[in-house]
mmCIF file of N, CA, C and O in Angstrom:
data_model
loop_
_atom_site.group_PDB
_atom_site.id
_atom_site.type_symbol
_atom_site.label_atom_id
_atom_site.label_comp_id
_atom_site.label_asym_id
_atom_site.label_seq_id
_atom_site.Cartn_x
_atom_site.Cartn_y
_atom_site.Cartn_z
ATOM 1 N N MET A 507 29.125 33.589 6.506
ATOM 2 C CA MET A 507 30.119 33.976 7.491
ATOM 3 C C MET A 507 29.782 35.367 8.012
ATOM 4 O O MET A 507 29.437 36.251 7.265
ATOM 5 N N LEU A 508 29.910 35.551 9.306
ATOM 6 C CA LEU A 508 29.633 36.843 9.930
ATOM 7 C C LEU A 508 30.898 37.680 9.986
ATOM 8 O O LEU A 508 31.995 37.162 10.118
ATOM 9 N N SER A 509 30.749 38.971 9.919
ATOM 10 C CA SER A 509 31.906 39.861 10.002
ATOM 11 C C SER A 509 32.032 40.409 11.420
ATOM 12 O O SER A 509 31.142 40.247 12.243
ATOM 13 N N HIS A 510 33.138 41.083 11.678
ATOM 14 C CA HIS A 510 33.351 41.687 12.996
ATOM 15 C C HIS A 510 32.304 42.759 13.286
ATOM 16 O O HIS A 510 32.040 43.068 14.434
ATOM 17 N N SER A 511 31.698 43.325 12.267
ATOM 18 C CA SER A 511 30.686 44.363 12.478
ATOM 19 C C SER A 511 29.316 43.772 12.809
ATOM 20 O O SER A 511 28.371 44.504 13.006
ATOM 21 N N ALA A 512 29.233 42.448 12.893
ATOM 22 C CA ALA A 512 27.959 41.785 13.158
ATOM 23 C C ALA A 512 27.597 41.793 14.643
ATOM 24 O O ALA A 512 26.639 41.158 15.035
ATOM 25 N N GLY A 513 28.352 42.483 15.453
ATOM 26 C CA GLY A 513 28.044 42.555 16.874
ATOM 27 C C GLY A 513 28.627 41.381 17.646
ATOM 28 O O GLY A 513 29.644 40.827 17.267
ATOM 29 N N PRO A 514 27.967 40.980 18.748
ATOM 30 C CA PRO A 514 28.529 39.956 19.616
ATOM 31 C C PRO A 514 28.460 38.542 19.032
ATOM 32 O O PRO A 514 29.007 37.618 19.592
ATOM 33 N N PHE A 515 27.792 38.343 17.902
ATOM 34 C CA PHE A 515 27.629 37.014 17.335
ATOM 35 C C PHE A 515 28.609 36.769 16.189
ATOM 36 O O PHE A 515 28.240 36.352 15.111
ATOM 37 N N VAL A 516 29.877 37.016 16.434
ATOM 38 C CA VAL A 516 30.928 36.818 15.446
ATOM 39 C C VAL A 516 31.243 35.324 15.394
ATOM 40 O O VAL A 516 31.321 34.662 16.417
ATOM 41 N N GLU A 517 31.422 34.800 14.186
ATOM 42 C CA GLU A 517 31.717 33.378 14.013
ATOM 43 C C GLU A 517 32.948 32.986 14.827
ATOM 44 O O GLU A 517 33.968 33.661 14.790
ATOM 45 N N ASP A 518 32.846 31.896 15.588
ATOM 46 C CA ASP A 518 33.934 31.427 16.437
ATOM 47 C C ASP A 518 34.853 30.533 15.615
ATOM 48 O O ASP A 518 34.539 29.379 15.364
ATOM 49 N N LYS A 519 35.970 31.090 15.164
ATOM 50 C CA LYS A 519 36.938 30.343 14.372
ATOM 51 C C LYS A 519 38.309 30.979 14.543
ATOM 52 O O LYS A 519 38.414 32.134 14.937
ATOM 53 N N PRO A 520 39.376 30.208 14.285
ATOM 54 C CA PRO A 520 40.712 30.790 14.383
ATOM 55 C C PRO A 520 40.876 31.956 13.405
ATOM 56 O O PRO A 520 40.341 31.931 12.306
ATOM 57 N N ARG A 521 41.595 32.964 13.825
ATOM 58 C CA ARG A 521 41.897 34.095 12.978
ATOM 59 C C ARG A 521 43.414 34.205 12.846
ATOM 60 O O ARG A 521 44.149 33.477 13.481
ATOM 61 N N GLU A 522 43.872 35.156 12.060
ATOM 62 C CA GLU A 522 45.302 35.250 11.798
ATOM 63 C C GLU A 522 46.131 35.557 13.039
ATOM 64 O O GLU A 522 47.331 35.385 13.040
ATOM 65 N N GLU A 523 45.515 35.989 14.138
ATOM 66 C CA GLU A 523 46.264 36.329 15.348
ATOM 67 C C GLU A 523 46.520 35.131 16.251
ATOM 68 O O GLU A 523 47.180 35.250 17.260
ATOM 69 N N CYS A 524 45.971 33.964 15.939
ATOM 70 C CA CYS A 524 46.072 32.861 16.879
ATOM 71 C C CYS A 524 47.060 31.799 16.414
ATOM 72 O O CYS A 524 47.407 31.727 15.247
ATOM 73 N N GLY A 525 47.511 30.985 17.343
ATOM 74 C CA GLY A 525 48.354 29.846 17.028
ATOM 75 C C GLY A 525 47.629 28.586 17.458
ATOM 76 O O GLY A 525 47.020 28.536 18.518
ATOM 77 N N VAL A 526 47.671 27.563 16.623
ATOM 78 C CA VAL A 526 46.989 26.304 16.904
ATOM 79 C C VAL A 526 47.995 25.178 16.746
ATOM 80 O O VAL A 526 48.796 25.165 15.808
ATOM 81 N N PHE A 527 47.933 24.215 17.665
ATOM 82 C CA PHE A 527 48.840 23.074 17.634
ATOM 83 C C PHE A 527 48.040 21.817 17.904
ATOM 84 O O PHE A 527 47.153 21.817 18.752
ATOM 85 N N GLY A 528 48.336 20.753 17.202
ATOM 86 C CA GLY A 528 47.663 19.481 17.423
ATOM 87 C C GLY A 528 48.672 18.355 17.511
ATOM 88 O O GLY A 528 49.731 18.398 16.882
ATOM 89 N N ILE A 529 48.358 17.352 18.324
ATOM 90 C CA ILE A 529 49.253 16.207 18.477
ATOM 91 C C ILE A 529 48.405 14.955 18.683
ATOM 92 O O ILE A 529 47.372 14.992 19.359
ATOM 93 N N PHE A 530 48.818 13.863 18.081
ATOM 94 C CA PHE A 530 48.194 12.565 18.282
ATOM 95 C C PHE A 530 49.307 11.591 18.641
ATOM 96 O O PHE A 530 50.182 11.307 17.821
ATOM 97 N N ALA A 531 49.338 11.120 19.873
ATOM 98 C CA ALA A 531 50.393 10.231 20.345
ATOM 99 C C ALA A 531 49.841 9.361 21.470
ATOM 100 O O ALA A 531 50.054 9.651 22.649
ATOM 101 N N PRO A 532 49.101 8.314 21.130
ATOM 102 C CA PRO A 532 48.522 7.442 22.164
ATOM 103 C C PRO A 532 49.578 6.917 23.136
ATOM 104 O O PRO A 532 50.678 6.533 22.734
ATOM 105 N N GLY A 533 49.251 6.958 24.409
ATOM 106 C CA GLY A 533 50.159 6.475 25.438
ATOM 107 C C GLY A 533 51.221 7.466 25.863
ATOM 108 O O GLY A 533 52.013 7.173 26.756
ATOM 109 N N ARG A 534 51.245 8.640 25.271
ATOM 110 C CA ARG A 534 52.243 9.659 25.615
ATOM 111 C C ARG A 534 51.577 10.778 26.412
ATOM 112 O O ARG A 534 50.359 10.915 26.419
ATOM 113 N N ASP A 535 52.370 11.596 27.069
ATOM 114 C CA ASP A 535 51.877 12.736 27.842
ATOM 115 C C ASP A 535 51.606 13.906 26.895
ATOM 116 O O ASP A 535 52.367 14.865 26.839
ATOM 117 N N VAL A 536 50.515 13.806 26.124
ATOM 118 C CA VAL A 536 50.232 14.807 25.096
ATOM 119 C C VAL A 536 49.928 16.177 25.685
ATOM 120 O O VAL A 536 50.236 17.194 25.066
ATOM 121 N N ALA A 537 49.334 16.230 26.867
ATOM 122 C CA ALA A 537 49.038 17.530 27.480
ATOM 123 C C ALA A 537 50.337 18.295 27.747
ATOM 124 O O ALA A 537 50.420 19.493 27.495
ATOM 125 N N ARG A 538 51.359 17.613 28.220
ATOM 126 C CA ARG A 538 52.652 18.260 28.491
ATOM 127 C C ARG A 538 53.305 18.743 27.189
ATOM 128 O O ARG A 538 53.778 19.871 27.106
ATOM 129 N N HIS A 539 53.327 17.895 26.182
ATOM 130 C CA HIS A 539 53.906 18.277 24.891
ATOM 131 C C HIS A 539 53.134 19.452 24.286
ATOM 132 O O HIS A 539 53.721 20.375 23.730
ATOM 133 N N THR A 540 51.817 19.421 24.407
ATOM 134 C CA THR A 540 50.985 20.495 23.861
ATOM 135 C C THR A 540 51.231 21.799 24.608
ATOM 136 O O THR A 540 51.294 22.862 23.999
ATOM 137 N N PHE A 541 51.389 21.739 25.924
ATOM 138 C CA PHE A 541 51.690 22.944 26.711
ATOM 139 C C PHE A 541 52.936 23.632 26.168
ATOM 140 O O PHE A 541 52.935 24.835 25.920
ATOM 141 N N PHE A 542 54.008 22.881 25.972
ATOM 142 C CA PHE A 542 55.256 23.492 25.503
ATOM 143 C C PHE A 542 55.129 24.000 24.072
ATOM 144 O O PHE A 542 55.706 25.032 23.714
ATOM 145 N N ALA A 543 54.360 23.315 23.248
ATOM 146 C CA ALA A 543 54.138 23.796 21.881
ATOM 147 C C ALA A 543 53.348 25.105 21.898
ATOM 148 O O ALA A 543 53.687 26.054 21.186
ATOM 149 N N LEU A 544 52.306 25.170 22.714
ATOM 150 C CA LEU A 544 51.519 26.407 22.817
ATOM 151 C C LEU A 544 52.346 27.539 23.410
ATOM 152 O O LEU A 544 52.206 28.692 23.018
ATOM 153 N N TYR A 545 53.196 27.209 24.360
ATOM 154 C CA TYR A 545 54.079 28.213 24.956
ATOM 155 C C TYR A 545 54.978 28.815 23.867
ATOM 156 O O TYR A 545 55.191 30.026 23.826
ATOM 157 N N ALA A 546 55.468 27.967 22.961
ATOM 158 C CA ALA A 546 56.320 28.441 21.872
ATOM 159 C C ALA A 546 55.531 29.286 20.866
ATOM 160 O O ALA A 546 56.079 30.189 20.247
ATOM 161 N N LEU A 547 54.233 28.997 20.707
ATOM 162 C CA LEU A 547 53.380 29.743 19.773
ATOM 163 C C LEU A 547 52.718 30.962 20.406
ATOM 164 O O LEU A 547 52.024 31.705 19.727
ATOM 165 N N GLN A 548 52.913 31.168 21.675
ATOM 166 C CA GLN A 548 52.203 32.195 22.428
ATOM 167 C C GLN A 548 52.312 33.586 21.822
ATOM 168 O O GLN A 548 51.400 34.390 21.938
ATOM 169 N N HIS A 549 53.377 33.888 21.130
ATOM 170 C CA HIS A 549 53.539 35.211 20.512
ATOM 171 C C HIS A 549 52.478 35.471 19.453
ATOM 172 O O HIS A 549 52.253 36.606 19.067
ATOM 173 N N ARG A 550 51.771 34.440 18.980
ATOM 174 C CA ARG A 550 50.734 34.600 17.959
ATOM 175 C C ARG A 550 49.450 35.183 18.545
ATOM 176 O O ARG A 550 48.642 35.735 17.831
ATOM 177 N N GLY A 551 49.238 35.017 19.827
ATOM 178 C CA GLY A 551 48.037 35.544 20.471
ATOM 179 C C GLY A 551 48.160 35.385 21.964
ATOM 180 O O GLY A 551 48.333 34.274 22.456
ATOM 181 N N GLN A 552 48.105 36.466 22.696
ATOM 182 C CA GLN A 552 48.367 36.408 24.130
ATOM 183 C C GLN A 552 47.141 36.719 24.974
ATOM 184 O O GLN A 552 47.260 37.003 26.150
ATOM 185 N N GLU A 553 45.960 36.657 24.395
ATOM 186 C CA GLU A 553 44.757 36.982 25.157
ATOM 187 C C GLU A 553 44.191 35.791 25.908
ATOM 188 O O GLU A 553 43.614 35.946 26.967
ATOM 189 N N ALA A 554 44.340 34.600 25.352
ATOM 190 C CA ALA A 554 43.756 33.414 25.973
ATOM 191 C C ALA A 554 44.494 32.176 25.485
ATOM 192 O O ALA A 554 45.203 32.206 24.491
ATOM 193 N N ALA A 555 44.319 31.078 26.209
ATOM 194 C CA ALA A 555 44.956 29.819 25.844
ATOM 195 C C ALA A 555 44.061 28.674 26.299
ATOM 196 O O ALA A 555 43.213 28.838 27.179
ATOM 197 N N GLY A 556 44.267 27.525 25.704
ATOM 198 C CA GLY A 556 43.493 26.366 26.112
ATOM 199 C C GLY A 556 44.055 25.087 25.537
ATOM 200 O O GLY A 556 44.775 25.093 24.549
ATOM 201 N N ILE A 557 43.730 23.980 26.199
ATOM 202 C CA ILE A 557 44.139 22.650 25.760
ATOM 203 C C ILE A 557 42.920 21.742 25.859
ATOM 204 O O ILE A 557 42.176 21.792 26.841
ATOM 205 N N VAL A 558 42.734 20.926 24.841
ATOM 206 C CA VAL A 558 41.707 19.889 24.868
ATOM 207 C C VAL A 558 42.410 18.564 24.651
ATOM 208 O O VAL A 558 43.163 18.407 23.694
ATOM 209 N N THR A 559 42.209 17.614 25.550
ATOM 210 C CA THR A 559 42.747 16.272 25.391
ATOM 211 C C THR A 559 41.580 15.292 25.373
ATOM 212 O O THR A 559 40.491 15.605 25.840
ATOM 213 N N CYS A 560 41.822 14.121 24.826
ATOM 214 C CA CYS A 560 40.780 13.100 24.753
ATOM 215 C C CYS A 560 41.374 11.766 25.177
ATOM 216 O O CYS A 560 42.446 11.387 24.709
ATOM 217 N N ASP A 561 40.683 11.058 26.051
ATOM 218 C CA ASP A 561 41.155 9.759 26.515
ATOM 219 C C ASP A 561 40.541 8.610 25.707
ATOM 220 O O ASP A 561 40.622 7.455 26.090
ATOM 221 N N GLY A 562 39.917 8.944 24.601
ATOM 222 C CA GLY A 562 39.280 7.934 23.778
ATOM 223 C C GLY A 562 37.784 7.848 23.996
ATOM 224 O O GLY A 562 37.064 7.294 23.180
ATOM 225 N N GLN A 563 37.323 8.413 25.112
ATOM 226 C CA GLN A 563 35.900 8.396 25.420
ATOM 227 C C GLN A 563 35.350 9.772 25.750
ATOM 228 O O GLN A 563 34.198 10.060 25.493
ATOM 229 N N MET A 564 36.172 10.599 26.335
ATOM 230 C CA MET A 564 35.716 11.917 26.771
ATOM 231 C C MET A 564 36.775 12.970 26.469
ATOM 232 O O MET A 564 37.964 12.717 26.642
ATOM 233 N N ALA A 565 36.329 14.135 26.027
ATOM 234 C CA ALA A 565 37.232 15.262 25.810
ATOM 235 C C ALA A 565 37.346 16.055 27.107
ATOM 236 O O ALA A 565 36.355 16.278 27.788
ATOM 237 N N HIS A 566 38.544 16.451 27.448
ATOM 238 C CA HIS A 566 38.820 17.232 28.653
ATOM 239 C C HIS A 566 39.312 18.609 28.214
ATOM 240 O O HIS A 566 40.304 18.712 27.501
ATOM 241 N N VAL A 567 38.639 19.670 28.652
ATOM 242 C CA VAL A 567 38.919 21.029 28.222
ATOM 243 C C VAL A 567 39.484 21.832 29.393
ATOM 244 O O VAL A 567 38.939 21.798 30.499
ATOM 245 N N HIS A 568 40.562 22.555 29.139
ATOM 246 C CA HIS A 568 41.121 23.493 30.116
ATOM 247 C C HIS A 568 41.452 24.759 29.341
ATOM 248 O O HIS A 568 42.297 24.737 28.447
ATOM 249 N N LYS A 569 40.791 25.858 29.661
ATOM 250 C CA LYS A 569 41.014 27.104 28.929
ATOM 251 C C LYS A 569 40.803 28.292 29.849
ATOM 252 O O LYS A 569 40.188 28.178 30.904
ATOM 253 N N GLY A 570 41.345 29.432 29.447
ATOM 254 C CA GLY A 570 41.164 30.631 30.229
ATOM 255 C C GLY A 570 41.841 31.822 29.576
ATOM 256 O O GLY A 570 42.551 31.704 28.583
ATOM 257 N N MET A 571 41.612 32.967 30.149
ATOM 258 C CA MET A 571 42.219 34.217 29.667
ATOM 259 C C MET A 571 43.619 34.339 30.239
ATOM 260 O O MET A 571 43.860 33.975 31.383
ATOM 261 N N GLY A 572 44.540 34.849 29.436
ATOM 262 C CA GLY A 572 45.898 35.091 29.897
ATOM 263 C C GLY A 572 46.918 34.303 29.107
ATOM 264 O O GLY A 572 46.616 33.625 28.131
ATOM 265 N N LEU A 573 48.159 34.401 29.555
ATOM 266 C CA LEU A 573 49.263 33.700 28.915
ATOM 267 C C LEU A 573 49.182 32.198 29.183
ATOM 268 O O LEU A 573 48.566 31.760 30.159
ATOM 269 N N VAL A 574 49.827 31.414 28.339
ATOM 270 C CA VAL A 574 49.806 29.966 28.466
ATOM 271 C C VAL A 574 50.250 29.544 29.872
ATOM 272 O O VAL A 574 49.622 28.698 30.507
ATOM 273 N N SER A 575 51.327 30.128 30.378
ATOM 274 C CA SER A 575 51.850 29.742 31.697
ATOM 275 C C SER A 575 50.902 30.116 32.838
ATOM 276 O O SER A 575 50.960 29.522 33.916
ATOM 277 N N GLN A 576 49.994 31.064 32.619
ATOM 278 C CA GLN A 576 49.035 31.466 33.649
ATOM 279 C C GLN A 576 47.775 30.617 33.612
ATOM 280 O O GLN A 576 47.117 30.436 34.626
ATOM 281 N N VAL A 577 47.420 30.148 32.429
ATOM 282 C CA VAL A 577 46.186 29.367 32.266
ATOM 283 C C VAL A 577 46.454 27.946 32.686
ATOM 284 O O VAL A 577 45.709 27.301 33.341
#
């Protein structure tokens, strides 16, 4: 495992400042449910947000810098 002093190649993993939410609900609007869950967790980390959904064949990624409502 790399430390923060290792320069720009710090291991990409959740840290204590972030909030993570997962949902599995086939046939439901999981992106909408996930948005509201992340919005509720936003106080855990306000630098960036993202959602990944999967339709069973392909993963769809939407992420960016800023608050959940801005991304």
